[in-house]
Amino acid sequence: MTDVEQVVAPADPTSGAPWRHLDPRMLVVGPLGGLIQLVPVIAVLLFTGRGEPVRIWAALAIAGLLVLTGVVRWRTTRYRVTEDRVELHSGWLRRQQRSVPRDRIRTVDLTAKLLHRIFGLSVVRVCAASGSGLEQHGLSLDAVSKAEAERLRRELLERPSPAVARPAAPAVAGPPGGPATEPPGELLARLHWSWLRFAPLTFSALAGIGAVVAAVLNLLDDLGLDPRDVPAVDDAAERLAGAPVWVGVGIVGAVLLVVAVVGSVLLFAERWWDYRLTREPDGTLRVLRGLLTRRSLSVSEDRLRGAAISEPLLLRAGRGAQCHALSTGLGRGTQGGALQPPAPRSEAHRVASAVLREHPLVITRAPLLRHPRAALLRRMSRAVVPAGVLVAGAWLLGALVPALAWLGPASLVLLPSAVLLGLDRYRNLGHALTGRYLVTRLGSVHRRTVALRRSGVIGWTFRQSVFQRGSGLVTVEAVTAAGQGGYQVLDIGAADGVALADAATPGLLAPFRGLPSPGRRRAAR
Amino acid sequence: MQTAPPPPPTALPLRPPAHQVHPRAVRWWQLRDVLGTVLLTAPQLAVLLVLGADAPGWLPVTAGVTAVLGLAYALVVPRILYRIHRWEVTGEAVYTLSGWLVREWRIAPISRVQTVDTEHGPLQQLLKLASVTVTTASARGPVTIRGLDADDAAELARVLTETTQAVPGDAT
């Protein structure tokens, strides 16, 4: 088996690019993957009855069907890279033709699950900027050889764009189809195992509980065990049932905590094993990571519109943070463009600075302007009023149902928390306009500091509720093609908000500025 | 077209966009609100009719309140919306103002516009109205001008498409 893909059709004279098949190894990997998913079904078929021939035939038929679909899929799936498009034709009964214009490609994502890795394959996912219709989501090639994937990644991202003329653009790729040589990129960051301490501080801790419980149950199930059949477990359950309620709650809580910590650490290790952030010679940023599933996310640097520092409450308390790329056309499954695992705060700012090639003080560490006092009032009322409603509801419920009388007093704890939340949300509000970036920070439970390149702003939305109008505030949203599509400057003074937007994108707002005078009439054109 | 009422005061130092929507838009919004009221009231009336005397005592009250509130909303709010909703297209930008309790000013540069769509809902078709939606590369970016005369909307879309194509750039 060679790494060079088989040429299917003669080169089309108009496009000059031959059609290619997926890697022939998919003939094995595809059915095998399907088989693994169907193991439970087949196991039930084979082992539950008394070996009736029907069951064996059914199992064989499933296997045969899988092989057949694999062959058909491989035969009917073709792709090619022409001068200006990537095209993928697939399907037999229901033909699909997808194509992505090359100048819209924003990221190329290589993923190799365990099975793919064993066979030296990799899935190539091409994400395009949101255009119209089919072009919106890009396409994925499942799967090609590792070398071909690497070649495609370079070919598709190394696009000499007219705007950014790069010296020495060609001659980047090594021998095509050769072994995947380690790219000589500039190393921007790599994993420190001490960062494992941040793993339990992220939401993946919750996912960790799920993962560990699911894995344990799965294992028990595979071994044909019911947890209740194990004498020790049964015994423990009985003792627990006999003990007072708070002991039970405490023990279950402690067990869950331990499980969460262990699970999150395992998840962290799986996700971020051998993490490296590099800048490739062709000007793309590349995040390599993963233990079982090896992932490679490449973000074309001229598609980068800024960076965001994300600090969920627990992570912030542990002085940790995570840097995300704001790039156009980041698809799902890229963890929101995460450029690094949860890391020390200074490291997150350093990565943002290295990636954007700017000093931290003009991006995510820029000194921020505070928002008006009225914003504090608004943050406060938005935190305290819902809490007050909840407390009132709890008292009411306590009064109606005597057994729940403790609910009212217990709910009082919500009020000081709401006050703290409101204070913190106000304290975190801030914005700044630096040479090339608009910086904004908001949030308490999940604090985000966003540095958005001013040239990446493609519109503005000003939103003002009745209450905001009363207190002279406005929420300004910078619309952008990258990331979430828009980033807010929350509760800024009305005049300041317009001035900020006007200064960030000179000229755009100028024709519309001016004090609205109530009595003036405008003639319709 | 009667003389335009004065623009409502806004706390933002942005002047309102130049044009109002078509006066028939008021009818459209009213029709929409009346239909909504009917949708909310009809099931309650149906239950009343079916159950007859067995119906709970509060049902006529809620049905009445729904109908009165809904009709009052249909009577008052569309006029307010008409006074607020405004739009403007210049050589550089599309600019709209909409909303009632939450005002929303949207500005999209022409150079970043990717697609221009016109849209006629069933009610809008009845009144020969249309909406024009201008989409940029951002998921949060679309700017919609609602309640235009159908012919004006088609003309606006044509002009916008032409202007967009004349302005270079890949819109991101």
XYZ file of C-alpha atoms in Angstrom:
697
model
C 0.000 0.000 0.000
C 1.407 3.342 -0.965
C 0.854 6.771 0.366
C 0.348 8.149 -3.099
C -3.361 8.286 -3.786
C -4.673 6.367 -6.713
C -5.577 8.486 -9.680
C -9.104 7.665 -10.776
C -9.942 9.758 -13.748
C -7.718 11.340 -16.342
C -7.014 14.944 -15.662
C -9.763 17.209 -16.808
C -8.188 19.557 -19.344
C -10.183 22.531 -18.047
C -9.319 22.119 -14.397
C -6.087 20.228 -14.638
C -6.763 18.328 -11.442
C -7.352 14.589 -11.277
C -10.081 13.050 -9.157
C -8.807 11.075 -6.211
C -10.267 8.323 -4.091
C -10.072 8.220 -0.346
C -7.317 6.013 1.008
C -7.879 2.326 0.126
C -7.301 1.459 3.766
C -10.772 2.895 4.346
C -12.020 -0.370 2.815
C -10.910 -1.955 6.087
C -11.295 0.926 8.524
C -14.821 1.906 7.481
C -16.427 -1.519 8.015
C -14.295 -2.095 11.111
C -15.509 1.160 12.632
C -19.094 0.199 11.873
C -18.525 -3.254 13.315
C -17.200 -1.818 16.565
C -20.299 0.313 16.909
C -22.485 -2.691 16.260
C -20.646 -5.023 18.654
C -23.470 -4.909 21.208
C -26.079 -5.827 18.593
C -23.990 -8.645 17.196
C -23.118 -9.890 20.674
C -26.802 -10.000 21.560
C -27.541 -11.817 18.316
C -24.845 -14.425 18.824
C -24.849 -15.065 22.516
C -28.415 -14.723 23.718
C -30.116 -17.497 21.796
C -29.209 -21.152 21.678
C -27.146 -20.788 18.569
C -30.006 -20.894 16.078
C -28.589 -20.596 12.568
C -30.823 -17.569 11.913
C -28.876 -15.518 14.390
C -25.538 -16.448 12.890
C -26.837 -15.621 9.423
C -28.140 -12.277 10.637
C -24.779 -11.428 12.184
C -23.027 -12.447 8.978
C -25.469 -10.362 6.964
C -24.740 -7.306 9.103
C -21.034 -7.811 8.624
C -21.505 -8.313 4.894
C -23.620 -5.215 4.635
C -20.964 -3.207 6.433
C -18.270 -4.418 4.048
C -20.508 -3.689 1.083
C -21.300 -0.151 2.240
C -17.611 0.380 2.859
C -16.747 -0.692 -0.689
C -19.578 1.340 -2.234
C -18.653 4.349 -0.190
C -15.024 4.110 -1.184
C -15.882 3.547 -4.839
C -18.305 6.463 -5.035
C -16.412 9.033 -3.013
C -14.064 11.181 -5.007
C -12.428 14.470 -4.311
C -10.151 16.844 -6.080
C -8.466 20.147 -5.526
C -8.648 22.390 -8.527
C -7.124 25.788 -8.880
C -9.999 27.519 -7.147
C -12.233 24.868 -5.564
C -12.164 21.772 -3.418
C -14.776 19.330 -4.651
C -16.178 16.223 -3.040
C -18.563 13.863 -4.769
C -20.065 11.078 -2.737
C -23.029 8.763 -2.420
C -24.499 6.126 -4.649
C -28.269 6.262 -4.396
C -28.271 9.762 -3.030
C -25.475 11.576 -4.751
C -23.952 14.519 -3.037
C -21.688 17.061 -4.574
C -20.063 19.554 -2.330
C -17.570 22.156 -3.254
C -15.799 24.871 -1.373
C -14.121 27.817 -3.074
C -10.501 27.794 -2.009
C -10.422 31.493 -1.224
C -13.109 30.885 1.402
C -11.200 28.185 3.273
C -10.423 29.408 6.743
C -9.281 26.392 8.683
C -8.171 22.870 7.950
C -8.660 20.422 10.755
C -7.008 16.991 10.862
C -8.471 14.432 13.227
C -7.281 10.886 13.713
C -9.274 8.687 16.039
C -7.621 5.652 17.530
C -8.724 3.325 14.725
C -7.608 5.807 12.085
C -4.276 6.229 13.810
C -3.636 2.501 13.888
C -4.062 2.455 10.120
C -2.164 5.692 9.552
C -5.201 7.623 8.372
C -6.529 11.052 9.131
C -9.830 12.863 8.581
C -9.449 16.226 6.852
C -12.138 18.750 7.638
C -12.177 21.920 5.583
C -14.078 24.806 7.134
C -15.092 27.715 4.975
C -16.347 31.149 5.803
C -20.081 31.318 5.947
C -21.200 31.862 2.433
C -24.420 30.754 0.909
C -26.050 27.344 0.936
C -23.838 24.310 0.786
C -20.638 26.205 1.076
C -21.443 27.180 4.595
C -20.092 24.204 6.478
C -17.211 23.135 4.333
C -16.600 19.435 3.820
C -14.684 16.565 5.327
C -12.661 13.776 3.777
C -12.996 10.642 5.882
C -10.258 9.558 5.514
C -6.993 9.895 3.655
C -3.472 8.809 4.533
C -1.583 10.904 7.034
C 0.863 12.096 4.428
C -1.924 13.062 2.045
C -3.713 14.860 4.872
C -0.572 16.793 5.663
C -0.110 17.612 1.982
C -3.718 18.790 1.655
C -3.435 20.907 4.762
C -0.447 22.731 3.361
C -1.815 23.024 -0.133
C -5.181 24.367 0.977
C -3.887 26.896 3.458
C -0.830 28.030 1.559
C -2.810 30.329 -0.673
C -0.815 33.279 -1.885
C -3.465 35.861 -1.165
C -3.188 39.084 -3.103
C -3.607 41.162 0.023
C -0.734 39.602 1.940
C 2.144 38.988 -0.380
C 4.468 36.521 1.265
C 8.054 36.159 0.242
C 9.127 32.647 -0.649
C 5.670 31.211 -0.812
C 6.380 28.095 -2.907
C 8.642 25.199 -2.047
C 7.078 24.622 1.327
C 5.914 21.077 0.905
C 8.420 18.313 1.251
C 8.343 15.390 -1.127
C 4.635 14.954 -1.816
C 3.381 11.719 -0.438
C 6.544 11.169 1.487
C 6.540 10.443 5.188
C 4.987 13.231 7.230
C 8.066 15.134 8.153
C 7.932 17.157 11.344
C 7.156 20.685 10.190
C 9.856 23.181 11.042
C 7.354 25.608 12.552
C 8.120 28.131 15.224
C 7.071 26.687 18.570
C 4.842 29.149 20.412
C 3.717 27.038 23.337
C 3.782 23.504 24.673
C 2.235 21.556 27.498
C 3.403 21.820 31.077
C 2.077 18.960 33.140
C 1.687 21.275 36.122
C -1.328 22.675 34.234
C -3.140 19.485 35.168
C -4.080 21.370 38.327
C -6.510 23.439 36.238
C -8.315 20.395 34.899
C -10.779 20.058 37.814
C -11.522 23.781 37.621
C -13.193 23.638 34.231
C -16.576 22.452 33.143
C -14.951 19.310 31.888
C -14.997 18.301 35.557
C -18.721 17.697 35.127
C -18.079 15.894 31.872
C -15.454 13.941 33.794
C -18.088 12.562 36.160
C -20.124 11.424 33.205
C -17.134 9.900 31.455
C -15.928 7.927 34.473
C -19.395 6.717 35.467
C -20.141 5.715 31.890
C -16.801 3.928 31.567
C -17.270 2.021 34.830
C -20.837 1.028 34.022
C -19.737 -0.006 30.551
C -16.964 -2.140 31.966
C -19.294 -3.781 34.479
C -21.799 -4.349 31.718
C -19.163 -5.893 29.485
C -18.156 -8.199 32.291
C -21.793 -9.110 32.725
C -21.924 -7.760 36.253
C -24.734 -5.950 37.979
C -23.239 -3.614 40.607
C -25.844 -4.829 43.056
C -24.520 -8.377 42.719
C -21.125 -7.443 44.122
C -21.332 -8.251 47.842
C -19.210 -5.295 48.917
C -21.348 -2.823 47.001
C -24.541 -4.406 48.268
C -23.223 -4.283 51.814
C -22.168 -0.641 51.454
C -25.549 0.305 50.019
C -27.300 -1.287 52.972
C -25.124 0.477 55.524
C -25.666 3.752 53.702
C -29.417 3.265 53.756
C -29.215 2.767 57.527
C -27.087 5.849 58.214
C -28.535 9.359 58.732
C -29.327 11.380 55.626
C -26.475 13.858 55.935
C -23.906 11.072 56.103
C -25.293 9.621 52.905
C -25.299 12.989 51.180
C -21.765 13.658 52.386
C -20.425 10.328 51.207
C -22.113 10.568 47.819
C -20.848 14.136 47.458
C -17.289 13.143 48.355
C -17.361 10.228 45.936
C -18.688 12.458 43.160
C -15.978 15.018 43.881
C -13.226 12.429 43.667
C -14.743 11.015 40.486
C -15.008 14.504 39.000
C -11.383 15.305 39.758
C -10.099 12.014 38.405
C -12.339 12.204 35.357
C -11.395 15.765 34.508
C -7.705 14.974 34.830
C -8.113 11.994 32.523
C -10.083 14.065 30.019
C -7.484 16.811 30.175
C -4.739 14.297 29.478
C -6.638 12.759 26.573
C -7.385 16.121 25.016
C -4.132 17.926 25.537
C -1.491 15.181 25.461
C 1.609 16.427 23.684
C -0.024 19.798 22.998
C 1.970 22.108 20.789
C 1.116 25.462 19.305
C 3.262 26.352 16.331
C 3.427 28.948 13.629
C 4.110 27.189 10.370
C 6.382 28.651 7.699
C 3.319 29.275 5.514
C 1.841 31.585 8.125
C -0.747 29.312 9.690
C -1.188 28.681 13.360
C -1.334 25.029 14.247
C -2.634 23.393 17.402
C -1.540 19.763 17.750
C -2.949 17.733 20.595
C -4.568 14.537 21.763
C -3.653 11.130 23.108
C -6.099 8.612 21.657
C -7.600 10.938 19.098
C -4.860 13.069 17.621
C -6.103 16.446 16.506
C -4.513 19.125 14.441
C -6.236 22.450 13.938
C -4.744 24.889 11.491
C -5.889 28.470 11.419
C -4.801 30.604 8.535
C -3.155 33.612 10.123
C -4.655 36.213 7.823
C -8.059 34.874 8.890
C -7.321 35.680 12.497
C -9.399 38.552 13.824
C -8.216 38.605 17.396
C -8.088 36.553 20.569
C -10.261 35.957 23.594
C -9.199 35.096 27.126
C -11.833 32.948 28.748
C -12.003 32.603 32.528
C -14.841 30.533 33.986
C -15.367 31.327 37.669
C -13.500 28.346 39.141
C -10.633 28.691 36.715
C -10.418 32.397 37.510
C -10.346 31.601 41.220
C -7.416 29.270 40.529
C -5.682 32.067 38.598
C -6.064 30.168 35.357
C -7.337 31.123 31.930
C -7.596 29.863 28.395
C -6.870 31.640 25.145
C -9.145 31.213 22.118
C -8.547 32.350 18.578
C -11.118 34.570 16.941
C -11.010 33.296 13.418
C -13.495 33.240 10.606
C -14.826 29.864 9.573
C -14.012 27.875 12.683
C -16.249 24.837 12.554
C -17.724 22.844 15.357
C -15.538 20.393 17.205
C -12.687 22.838 17.344
C -13.434 23.654 20.969
C -14.308 27.208 20.000
C -10.870 27.725 18.565
C -9.047 26.935 21.807
C -5.366 27.650 21.311
C -4.292 26.094 24.568
C -5.466 24.011 27.516
C -6.532 25.798 30.691
C -3.246 27.359 31.774
C -1.903 29.990 34.148
C -3.349 33.406 33.392
C -0.010 34.889 32.383
C 0.506 32.042 29.935
C -2.892 32.713 28.344
C -2.010 36.370 27.830
C 1.409 35.383 26.512
C -0.122 33.030 23.942
C -2.585 35.718 22.825
C 0.301 38.102 22.416
C 2.469 35.588 20.538
C -0.354 34.634 18.223
C -1.401 38.178 17.376
C 2.203 39.466 17.353
C 1.222 42.323 19.622
C 2.292 43.427 23.051
C -0.159 42.202 25.722
C -0.781 45.793 26.813
C -2.396 46.664 23.486
C -4.558 43.553 23.389
C -5.908 41.413 26.211
C -3.957 43.191 28.975
C -4.849 46.677 27.828
C -5.836 49.026 30.653
C -9.617 49.146 30.476
C -11.953 52.075 30.943
C -14.583 51.554 33.639
C -18.246 51.843 32.802
C -20.573 54.451 34.325
C -22.075 54.116 37.786
C -25.465 53.495 36.198
C -24.051 50.245 34.868
C -23.431 49.090 38.458
C -27.061 49.766 39.295
C -28.160 47.799 36.269
C -25.874 44.828 36.969
C -27.088 44.878 40.559
C -30.774 44.975 39.730
C -30.363 42.250 37.136
C -28.682 40.016 39.709
C -30.729 40.878 42.803
C -34.252 41.046 41.360
C -34.322 37.442 40.084
C -32.765 36.294 43.366
C -35.448 38.237 45.254
C -38.159 36.555 43.217
C -36.650 33.160 43.979
C -36.435 33.954 47.704
C -40.034 35.140 47.765
C -41.071 31.981 45.963
C -39.147 29.851 48.456
C -40.825 31.560 51.445
C -44.215 31.137 49.805
C -43.574 27.463 49.143
C -42.293 27.049 52.698
C -45.463 28.631 54.061
C -47.698 26.429 51.938
C -45.891 23.139 52.483
C -44.826 22.747 56.130
C -42.297 20.046 55.250
C -40.417 22.596 53.129
C -40.408 25.339 55.776
C -36.588 25.368 55.745
C -36.639 26.462 52.070
C -37.347 30.129 52.888
C -34.504 30.753 55.355
C -32.130 28.621 53.281
C -32.884 30.683 50.186
C -31.715 33.853 51.949
C -28.170 32.849 51.047
C -29.073 33.762 47.462
C -29.276 37.467 48.263
C -25.681 38.120 49.334
C -24.475 35.892 46.477
C -26.525 37.960 44.046
C -25.044 41.181 45.442
C -21.536 39.769 45.084
C -22.325 38.602 41.569
C -23.646 42.010 40.591
C -20.594 43.750 42.066
C -18.221 41.390 40.322
C -20.016 41.716 37.004
C -19.728 45.479 37.244
C -16.104 45.329 38.334
C -15.273 43.203 35.296
C -16.951 45.500 32.795
C -14.479 47.450 30.759
C -13.416 48.431 27.293
C -10.498 50.018 25.518
C -9.548 51.067 22.050
C -5.897 50.549 21.182
C -4.021 51.047 17.951
C -5.452 48.077 16.077
C -7.764 46.444 18.591
C -11.074 46.906 20.313
C -10.815 45.312 23.743
C -13.853 44.479 25.822
C -14.341 42.508 29.025
C -17.534 41.287 30.646
C -19.027 38.498 32.708
C -18.475 37.099 36.147
C -19.408 33.420 36.141
C -17.663 33.271 32.826
C -15.408 36.254 32.350
C -14.290 36.956 28.802
C -11.709 39.420 27.644
C -11.927 39.896 23.904
C -9.403 41.680 21.725
C -10.996 42.135 18.320
C -8.997 43.550 15.445
C -10.659 46.772 14.366
C -10.305 45.874 10.693
C -12.331 42.744 11.442
C -15.403 44.688 12.530
C -18.023 44.404 9.791
C -20.883 46.322 11.319
C -22.365 47.609 14.545
C -25.480 46.946 16.549
C -26.571 49.314 19.298
C -29.202 47.946 21.635
C -31.000 49.962 24.242
C -33.801 48.719 26.440
C -36.261 51.010 28.190
C -34.231 50.760 31.390
C -30.980 51.485 29.617
C -32.585 54.474 27.940
C -33.609 55.763 31.340
C -30.082 55.551 32.701
C -28.313 56.688 29.536
C -26.614 53.378 28.794
C -26.338 51.329 25.645
C -24.995 47.915 24.682
C -22.727 48.137 21.692
C -22.040 45.013 19.688
C -19.178 44.876 17.230
C -20.283 42.536 14.463
C -17.561 40.348 13.007
C -17.231 37.287 10.814
C -15.024 35.587 13.398
C -15.829 33.624 16.509
C -19.313 34.157 17.885
C -20.165 36.699 15.208
C -20.437 39.641 17.555
C -18.809 40.918 20.736
C -20.531 43.198 23.177
C -19.458 46.225 25.100
C -22.065 46.014 27.823
C -23.716 49.038 29.424
C -21.413 51.738 28.185
C -22.555 55.371 28.366
C -24.712 56.201 25.335
C -22.481 58.953 23.973
C -19.301 57.012 24.746
C -20.676 53.949 22.978
C -21.265 55.783 19.733
C -17.924 57.560 20.017
C -16.177 54.237 20.634
C -17.749 52.619 17.585
C -17.010 55.663 15.471
C -13.378 55.702 16.543
C -12.964 51.954 16.033
C -14.125 52.048 12.419
C -13.393 55.562 11.190
C -15.867 56.901 8.682
C -18.550 54.262 8.944
C -20.684 56.011 11.546
C -19.788 59.556 10.699
C -22.758 60.234 8.383
C -25.183 59.023 11.035
C -23.820 60.832 14.056
C -25.574 63.835 15.458
C -27.920 64.566 18.290
C -31.455 63.495 17.618
C -33.561 66.575 18.170
C -37.153 65.635 18.939
C -38.788 68.403 16.955
C -36.869 67.998 13.722
C -38.541 66.491 10.719
C -36.805 64.566 8.017
C -38.038 64.657 4.491
C -38.491 61.278 2.904
C -36.588 60.847 -0.292
C -48.352 60.009 2.174
C -49.123 62.216 5.126
C -46.450 64.324 6.736
C -44.034 62.227 8.780
C -44.435 62.597 12.536
C -41.348 63.843 14.360
C -38.833 61.113 15.123
C -39.025 59.832 18.683
C -36.341 61.102 21.010
C -33.452 58.701 21.433
C -30.749 58.868 23.997
C -28.104 57.896 21.468
C -26.190 60.585 19.614
C -27.146 58.948 16.335
C -29.625 60.587 14.061
C -32.520 58.365 13.003
C -32.304 56.850 9.535
C -33.890 58.936 6.815
C -36.836 56.854 5.641
C -39.898 55.509 7.329
C -41.354 52.171 6.339
C -44.475 52.064 4.189
C -47.660 53.199 6.009
C -49.317 49.897 5.084
C -46.859 48.267 7.490
C -49.121 49.491 10.303
C -51.970 47.422 8.809
C -49.599 44.478 8.518
C -48.530 44.616 12.159
C -52.133 45.123 13.258
C -53.279 42.150 11.212
C -50.478 40.081 12.680
C -51.357 41.064 16.248
C -55.089 40.453 15.692
C -54.335 37.005 14.293
C -52.112 36.321 17.318
C -54.918 37.396 19.637
C -57.369 35.125 17.818
C -54.928 32.222 18.128
C -54.683 32.791 21.877
C -58.388 33.374 22.467
C -59.953 30.785 20.172
C -58.866 27.679 22.143
C -60.243 29.188 25.342
C -63.565 29.946 23.627
C -63.612 26.462 22.137
C -63.197 24.914 25.584
C -65.939 27.203 26.891
C -68.313 26.081 24.151
C -67.538 22.396 24.534
C -67.756 22.282 28.310
C -70.660 24.724 28.560
C -71.701 25.044 32.178
C -68.935 22.692 33.382
C -66.201 25.108 32.353
C -64.172 26.586 35.241
C -65.334 30.033 36.319
C -62.053 31.764 35.549
C -62.002 30.710 31.889
C -64.359 33.447 30.597
C -62.315 35.974 32.529
C -58.945 34.900 31.037
C -60.486 34.678 27.580
C -61.898 38.191 27.933
C -58.649 39.596 29.293
C -56.647 37.940 26.504
C -58.930 39.367 23.856
C -59.006 42.884 25.318
C -55.237 43.048 25.938
C -54.464 41.575 22.523
C -56.725 44.016 20.704
C -55.413 46.956 22.697
C -51.871 45.896 21.776
C -52.902 45.616 18.113
C -54.446 49.064 18.275
C -51.586 50.881 19.977
C -48.240 49.159 19.384
C -48.127 49.037 15.552
C -48.498 52.821 15.452
C -45.592 53.168 17.864
C -43.558 50.726 15.808
C -44.296 52.737 12.687
C -43.035 55.900 14.351
C -39.813 54.176 15.426
C -38.930 51.924 12.494
C -36.675 53.679 10.023
C -34.092 52.779 7.441
C -31.525 54.306 5.186
C -29.145 53.085 2.518
C -26.196 55.215 1.537
C -23.306 54.453 -0.767
C -21.316 53.177 2.218
C -23.742 51.611 4.657
C -27.138 50.165 5.436
C -28.608 51.715 8.571
C -31.795 50.667 10.364
C -33.597 51.473 13.596
C -36.204 49.120 14.973
C -37.722 47.820 18.182
C -40.084 49.249 20.723
C -39.114 48.380 24.282
C -35.642 47.423 23.142
C -34.449 49.773 20.424
C -31.938 48.427 17.980
C -29.747 50.423 15.645
C -27.900 48.347 13.065
C -25.198 49.512 10.710
C -23.618 47.314 8.066
C -21.038 48.620 5.605
C -21.978 47.965 1.983
C -18.494 46.601 1.351
C -19.173 43.715 3.763
C -22.570 42.734 2.369
C -22.670 39.199 1.008
C -26.267 38.586 0.033
C -29.429 40.634 -0.395
C -32.750 38.807 -0.023
C -36.303 39.986 -0.345
C -38.957 38.114 1.560
C -42.756 38.193 1.385
C -44.687 36.458 4.138
C -48.326 35.541 3.486
C -49.627 38.616 5.327
C -47.101 40.821 3.607
C -48.172 39.471 0.226
C -51.762 40.325 1.054
C -50.745 43.929 1.660
C -48.149 44.056 -1.143
C -45.349 44.505 1.368
C -41.898 42.942 1.559
C -38.815 42.767 3.752
C -35.266 43.178 2.561
C -32.540 41.320 4.445
C -28.930 42.251 3.979
C -26.546 39.529 5.148
C -22.897 39.999 6.004
C -20.287 37.365 6.790
C -21.291 37.391 10.437
C -23.933 35.140 11.915
C -25.105 38.089 14.011
C -24.914 40.603 11.234
C -28.086 40.434 9.134
C -29.880 43.748 8.803
C -33.561 43.473 7.937
C -35.756 46.300 6.686
C -39.354 45.216 7.262
C -42.573 46.614 5.884
C -41.486 48.092 2.570
C -43.756 48.351 -0.438
C -43.123 45.231 -2.560
C -42.036 47.195 -5.619
C -39.799 49.500 -3.597
C -38.272 46.457 -1.924
C -37.473 44.822 -5.253
C -35.933 48.053 -6.491
C -33.935 48.469 -3.278
C -32.666 44.895 -3.490
C -31.623 45.441 -7.089
C -29.762 48.640 -6.265
C -28.126 47.040 -3.236
C -27.005 44.018 -5.224
C -25.490 46.293 -7.845
C -23.699 48.445 -5.289
C -22.438 45.362 -3.476
C -20.971 43.891 -6.621
C -19.336 47.173 -7.507
C -17.493 47.275 -4.175
C -14.484 44.932 -4.052
C -13.500 42.828 -1.071
C -14.185 39.329 0.193
C -16.608 40.612 2.807
C -14.939 39.197 5.871
